[in-house]
Short mmCIF file of C-alpha atoms in Angstrom, two decimals:
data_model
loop_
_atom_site.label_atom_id
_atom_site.label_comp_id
_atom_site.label_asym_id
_atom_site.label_seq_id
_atom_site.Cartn_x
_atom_site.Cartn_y
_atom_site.Cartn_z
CA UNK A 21 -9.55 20.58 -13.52
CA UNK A 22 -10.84 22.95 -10.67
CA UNK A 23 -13.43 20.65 -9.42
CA UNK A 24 -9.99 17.73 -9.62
CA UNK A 25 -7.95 20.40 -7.39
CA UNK A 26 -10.49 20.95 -4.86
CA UNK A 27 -11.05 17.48 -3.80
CA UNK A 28 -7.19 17.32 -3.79
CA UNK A 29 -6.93 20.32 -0.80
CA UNK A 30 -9.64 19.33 0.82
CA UNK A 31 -7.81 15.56 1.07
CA UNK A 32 -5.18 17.11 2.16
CA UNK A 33 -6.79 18.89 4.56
CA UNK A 34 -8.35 16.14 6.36
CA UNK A 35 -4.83 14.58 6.32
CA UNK A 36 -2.73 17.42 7.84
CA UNK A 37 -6.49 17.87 10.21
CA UNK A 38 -5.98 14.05 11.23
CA UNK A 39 -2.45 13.62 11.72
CA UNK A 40 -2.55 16.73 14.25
CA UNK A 41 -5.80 15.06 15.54
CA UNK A 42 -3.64 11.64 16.18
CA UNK A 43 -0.98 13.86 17.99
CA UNK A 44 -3.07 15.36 20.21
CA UNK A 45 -4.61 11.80 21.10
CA UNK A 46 -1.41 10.38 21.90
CA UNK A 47 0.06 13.03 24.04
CA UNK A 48 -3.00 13.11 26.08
CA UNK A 49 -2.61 9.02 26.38
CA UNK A 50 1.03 9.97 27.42
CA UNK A 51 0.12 12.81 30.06
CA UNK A 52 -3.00 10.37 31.72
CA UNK A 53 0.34 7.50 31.55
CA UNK A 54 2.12 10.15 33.68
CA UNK A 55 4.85 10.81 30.89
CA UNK A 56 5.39 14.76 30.05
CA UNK A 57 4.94 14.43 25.85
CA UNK A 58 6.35 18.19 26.09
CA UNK A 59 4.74 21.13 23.86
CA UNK A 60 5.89 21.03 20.99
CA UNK A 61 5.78 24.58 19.04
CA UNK A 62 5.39 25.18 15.05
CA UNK A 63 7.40 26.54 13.54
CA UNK A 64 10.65 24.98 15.33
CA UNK A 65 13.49 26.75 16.23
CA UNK A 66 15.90 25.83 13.65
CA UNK A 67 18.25 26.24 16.44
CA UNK A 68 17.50 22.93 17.81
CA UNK A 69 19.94 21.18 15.97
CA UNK A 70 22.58 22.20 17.79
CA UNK A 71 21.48 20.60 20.70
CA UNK A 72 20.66 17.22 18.80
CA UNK A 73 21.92 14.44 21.02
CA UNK A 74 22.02 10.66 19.99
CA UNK A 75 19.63 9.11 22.73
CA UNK A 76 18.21 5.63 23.25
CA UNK A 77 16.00 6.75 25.84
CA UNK A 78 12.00 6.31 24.17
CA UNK A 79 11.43 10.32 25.71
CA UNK A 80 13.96 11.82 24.07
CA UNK A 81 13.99 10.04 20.93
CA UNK A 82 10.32 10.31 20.40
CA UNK A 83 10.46 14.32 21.13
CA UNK A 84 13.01 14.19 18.24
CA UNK A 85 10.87 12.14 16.28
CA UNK A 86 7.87 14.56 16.10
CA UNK A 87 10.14 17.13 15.44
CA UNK A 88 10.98 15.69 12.21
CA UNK A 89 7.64 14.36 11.53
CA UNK A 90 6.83 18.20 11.35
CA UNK A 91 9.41 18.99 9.21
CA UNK A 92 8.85 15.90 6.80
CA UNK A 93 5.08 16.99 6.89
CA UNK A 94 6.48 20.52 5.92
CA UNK A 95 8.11 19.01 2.98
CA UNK A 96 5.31 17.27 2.23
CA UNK A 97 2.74 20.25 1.74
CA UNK A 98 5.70 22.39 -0.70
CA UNK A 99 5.69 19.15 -2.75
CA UNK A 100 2.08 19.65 -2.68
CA UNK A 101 2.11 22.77 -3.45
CA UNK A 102 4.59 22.35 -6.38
CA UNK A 103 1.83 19.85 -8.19
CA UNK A 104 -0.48 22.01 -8.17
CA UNK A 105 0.83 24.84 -9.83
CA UNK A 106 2.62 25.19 -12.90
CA UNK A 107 6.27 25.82 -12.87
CA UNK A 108 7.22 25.29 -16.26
CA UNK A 109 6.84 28.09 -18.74
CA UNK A 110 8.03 28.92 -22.37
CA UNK A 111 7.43 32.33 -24.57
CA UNK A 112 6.74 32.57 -28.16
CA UNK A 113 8.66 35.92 -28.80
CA UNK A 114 7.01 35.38 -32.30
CA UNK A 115 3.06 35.34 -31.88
CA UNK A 116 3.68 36.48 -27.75
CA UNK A 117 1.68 33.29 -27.07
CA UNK A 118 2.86 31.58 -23.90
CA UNK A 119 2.89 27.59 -22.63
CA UNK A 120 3.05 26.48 -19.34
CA UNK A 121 3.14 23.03 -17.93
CA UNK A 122 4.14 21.32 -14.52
CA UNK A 123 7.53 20.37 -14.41
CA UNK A 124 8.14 16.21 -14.69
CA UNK A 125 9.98 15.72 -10.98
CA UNK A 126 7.14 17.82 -8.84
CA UNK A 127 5.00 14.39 -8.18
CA UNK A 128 7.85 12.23 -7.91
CA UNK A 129 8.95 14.79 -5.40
CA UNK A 130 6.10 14.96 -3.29
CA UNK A 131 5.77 10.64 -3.45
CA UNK A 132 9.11 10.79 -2.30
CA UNK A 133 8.50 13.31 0.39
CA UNK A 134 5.39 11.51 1.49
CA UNK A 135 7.19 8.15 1.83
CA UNK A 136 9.60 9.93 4.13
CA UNK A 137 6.79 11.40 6.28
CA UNK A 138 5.50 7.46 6.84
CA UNK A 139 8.76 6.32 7.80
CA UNK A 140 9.44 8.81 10.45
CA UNK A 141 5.46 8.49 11.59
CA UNK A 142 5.98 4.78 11.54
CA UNK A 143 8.75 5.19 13.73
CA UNK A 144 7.24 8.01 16.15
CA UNK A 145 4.49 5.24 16.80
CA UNK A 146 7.12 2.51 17.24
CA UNK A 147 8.42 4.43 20.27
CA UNK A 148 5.56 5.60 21.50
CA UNK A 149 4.02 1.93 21.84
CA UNK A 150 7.46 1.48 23.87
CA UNK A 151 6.80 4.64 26.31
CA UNK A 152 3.08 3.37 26.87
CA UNK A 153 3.85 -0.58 27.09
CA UNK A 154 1.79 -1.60 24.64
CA UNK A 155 2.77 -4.75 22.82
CA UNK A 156 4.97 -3.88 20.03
CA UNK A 157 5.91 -8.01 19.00
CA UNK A 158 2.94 -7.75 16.09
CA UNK A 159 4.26 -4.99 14.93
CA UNK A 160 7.81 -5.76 14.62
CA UNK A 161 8.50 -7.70 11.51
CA UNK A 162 5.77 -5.72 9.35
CA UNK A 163 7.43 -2.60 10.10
CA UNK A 164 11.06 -3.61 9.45
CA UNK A 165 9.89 -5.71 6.63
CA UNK A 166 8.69 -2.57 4.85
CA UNK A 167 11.75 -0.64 6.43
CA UNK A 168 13.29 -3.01 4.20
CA UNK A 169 11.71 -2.64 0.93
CA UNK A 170 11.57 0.94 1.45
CA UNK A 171 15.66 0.81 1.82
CA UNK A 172 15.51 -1.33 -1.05
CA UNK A 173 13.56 1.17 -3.60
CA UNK A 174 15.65 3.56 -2.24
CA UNK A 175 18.96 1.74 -3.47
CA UNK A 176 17.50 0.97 -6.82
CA UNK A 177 16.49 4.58 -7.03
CA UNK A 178 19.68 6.28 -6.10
CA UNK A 179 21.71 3.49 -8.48
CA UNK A 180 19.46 4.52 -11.14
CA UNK A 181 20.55 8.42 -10.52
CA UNK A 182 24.19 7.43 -10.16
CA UNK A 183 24.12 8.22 -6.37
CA UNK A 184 26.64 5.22 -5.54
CA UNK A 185 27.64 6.62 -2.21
CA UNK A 186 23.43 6.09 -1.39
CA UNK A 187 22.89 3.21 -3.20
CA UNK A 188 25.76 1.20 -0.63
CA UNK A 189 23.87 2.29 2.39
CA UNK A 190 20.87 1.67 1.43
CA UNK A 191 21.75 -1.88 0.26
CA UNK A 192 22.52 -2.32 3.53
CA UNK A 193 19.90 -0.89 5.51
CA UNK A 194 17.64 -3.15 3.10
CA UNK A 195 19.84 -6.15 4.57
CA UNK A 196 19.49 -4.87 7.95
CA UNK A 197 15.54 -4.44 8.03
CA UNK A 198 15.44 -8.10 6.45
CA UNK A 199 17.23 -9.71 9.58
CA UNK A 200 15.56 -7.02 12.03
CA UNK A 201 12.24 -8.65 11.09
CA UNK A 202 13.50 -11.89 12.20
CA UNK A 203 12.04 -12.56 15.52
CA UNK A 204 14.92 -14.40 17.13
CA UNK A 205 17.48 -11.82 16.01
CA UNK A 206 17.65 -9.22 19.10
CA UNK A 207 17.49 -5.56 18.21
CA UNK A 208 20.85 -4.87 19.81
CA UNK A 209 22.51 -7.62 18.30
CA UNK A 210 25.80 -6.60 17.22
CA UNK A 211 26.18 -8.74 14.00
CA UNK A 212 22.88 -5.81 12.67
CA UNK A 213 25.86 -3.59 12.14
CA UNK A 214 27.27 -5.60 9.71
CA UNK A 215 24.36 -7.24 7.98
CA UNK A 216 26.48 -8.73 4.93
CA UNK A 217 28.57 -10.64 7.02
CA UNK A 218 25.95 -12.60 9.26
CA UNK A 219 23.93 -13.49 5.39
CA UNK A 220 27.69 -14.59 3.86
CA UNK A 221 27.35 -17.29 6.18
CA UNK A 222 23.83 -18.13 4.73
CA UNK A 223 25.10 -21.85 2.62
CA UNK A 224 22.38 -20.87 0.22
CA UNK A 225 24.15 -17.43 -0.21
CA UNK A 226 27.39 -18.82 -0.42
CA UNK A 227 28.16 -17.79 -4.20
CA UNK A 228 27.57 -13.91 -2.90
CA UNK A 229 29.64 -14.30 0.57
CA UNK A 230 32.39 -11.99 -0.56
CA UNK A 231 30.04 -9.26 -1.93
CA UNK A 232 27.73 -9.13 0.69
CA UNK A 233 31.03 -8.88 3.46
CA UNK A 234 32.14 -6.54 0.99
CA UNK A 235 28.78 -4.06 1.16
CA UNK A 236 29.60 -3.81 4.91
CA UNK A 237 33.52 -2.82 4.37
CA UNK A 238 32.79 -0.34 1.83
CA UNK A 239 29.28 0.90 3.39
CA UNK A 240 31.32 1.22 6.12
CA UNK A 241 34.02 3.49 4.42
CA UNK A 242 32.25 5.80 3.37
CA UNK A 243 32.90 7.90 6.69
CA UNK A 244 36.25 8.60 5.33
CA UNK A 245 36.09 8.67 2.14
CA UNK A 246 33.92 8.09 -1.32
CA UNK A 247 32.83 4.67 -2.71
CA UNK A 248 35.15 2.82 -4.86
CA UNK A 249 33.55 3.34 -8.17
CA UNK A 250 35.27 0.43 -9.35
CA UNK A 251 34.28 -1.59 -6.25
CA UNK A 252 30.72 -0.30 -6.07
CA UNK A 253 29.41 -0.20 -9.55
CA UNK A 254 29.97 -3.57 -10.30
CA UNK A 255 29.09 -4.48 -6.72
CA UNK A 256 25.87 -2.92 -6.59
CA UNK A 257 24.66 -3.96 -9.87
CA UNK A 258 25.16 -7.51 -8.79
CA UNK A 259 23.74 -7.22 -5.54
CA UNK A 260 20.08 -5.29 -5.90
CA UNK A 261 18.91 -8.28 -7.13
CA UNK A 262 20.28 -10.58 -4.55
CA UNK A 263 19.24 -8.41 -1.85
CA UNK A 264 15.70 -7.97 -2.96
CA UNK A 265 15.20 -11.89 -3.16
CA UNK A 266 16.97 -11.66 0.48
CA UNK A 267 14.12 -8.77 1.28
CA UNK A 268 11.08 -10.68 -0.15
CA UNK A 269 12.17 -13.76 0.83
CA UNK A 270 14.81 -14.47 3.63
CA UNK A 271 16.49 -17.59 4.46
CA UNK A 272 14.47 -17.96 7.55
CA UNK A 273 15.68 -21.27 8.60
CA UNK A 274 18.87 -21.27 7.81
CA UNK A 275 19.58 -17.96 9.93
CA UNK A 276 18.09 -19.02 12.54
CA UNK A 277 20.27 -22.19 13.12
CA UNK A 278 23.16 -19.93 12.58
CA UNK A 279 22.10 -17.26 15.41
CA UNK A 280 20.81 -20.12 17.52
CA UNK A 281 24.86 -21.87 17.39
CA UNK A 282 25.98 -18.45 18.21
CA UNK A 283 28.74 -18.67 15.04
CA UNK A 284 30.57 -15.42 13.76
CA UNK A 285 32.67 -16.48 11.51
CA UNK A 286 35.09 -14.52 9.59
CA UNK A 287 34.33 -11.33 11.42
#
């Protein structure tokens, strides 16, 4: 068991050691490119958030970015931390003897947690390609094809926890990272804000045109208000399946007549 738990920090030493290592490297690529990468400090000022600002420029976003890769990686080591000691614990006032075990959620926490961390590294390196030029076409569709099935466990999971309200969004992130990995579909094409309705014009996914223009109306409400739980039981229990054969397998050449004819219809 000891001999188990010290090959376990010392792998996740060389992780935390070569994901600061792979920082460094890149913000001394940005600096020789002429582009201030900025100093980041550890701990962050949990102040920052009140300056948070929405920002399409590759800078600003990508100093955001590592900001919340340090936080995910935070996250990250207290999940670690939680699997490796024992939380769970349970006297025998009888015979004073005492039983402790590790509780069932601590490593599906820090999977969870670790998953997260990729995504948001995934994404710092996806901007930082942009800031430094360097041809990001190879790496579109694999990264918004497992943006996808990451949005897609992530609807199955929170449908399987009840989390409704979840589950609608991230059906339809899971739609959007499907078309986002076509590459004729522009990143700032509008019709990627309502995912559901460019696929209900999919012939093949005629049967499911209502539901999936339905995801977007009531993914879309939840701004204002809570999901339908008539509406979005029923619809999400229909549609994880649908949108997982979308996911694996999109209707490739069917979408791309439809973006190529420039239709919108029913919008």
């Amino acid at each position: 068991m000891e001999h188990a738990e010290g090959e376990l920090n010392t792998e996740m030493s060389s992780f935390v050691t070569a994901m600061t290592g792979a920082l460094q490297e890149t913000d001394a690529k940005l600096l020789a490119a002429g582009i201030d990468p900025k100093i980041y400090t550890w701990p962050y000022d949990p102040e920052v958030f009140k300056s948070l600002e929405a920002s399409s420029r590759p800078e600003a976003r990508r100093s955001q970015l590592v900001v919340a890769q340090m936080i995910a990686l935070r996250e990250v080591l207290v999940a670690f931390k939680a699997i490796q000691e024992q939380s769970g614990e349970e006297v025998n006032l009888i015979n004073g003897s005492r039983t402790e075990w590790f509780e069932a959620g601590a490593f599906s926490l820090f999977r969870d947690q670790a998953t997260l961390l990729l995504r948001i590294t995934r994404e710092v390196d996806r901007v930082t390609d942009t800031l430094l030029a360097e041809p990001a076409n190879a790496k579109k569709l694999d990264l918004s094809i497992e943006a996808a099935v990451e949005s897609l466990k992530a609807a199955r999971s929170a449908h399987a926890h009840g989390d409704l309200d979840a589950a609608l969004l991230h059906c339809r992130a899971a739609l959007r990272g499907a078309l986002e990995s076509m590459p004729f579909i522009e990143r700032g094409d509008q019709r990627l804000q309502a995912p559901g309705a460019l696929l209900a014009q999919v012939s093949s996914l005629s049967d499911y045109s209502s539901a999936l223009r339905l995801l977007d109306t009531e993914a879309n409400a939840l701004a204002s208000r809570r999901a339908d739980l008539g509406v979005a039981m029923p619809l999400i229990d229909g549609l994880l399946p649908v949108i997982a054969s979308i996911v694996h397998e999109p209707p490739i050449v069917e979408l791309q007549a439809i973006v190529a004819a420039g239709t919108d219809r029913g919008d």
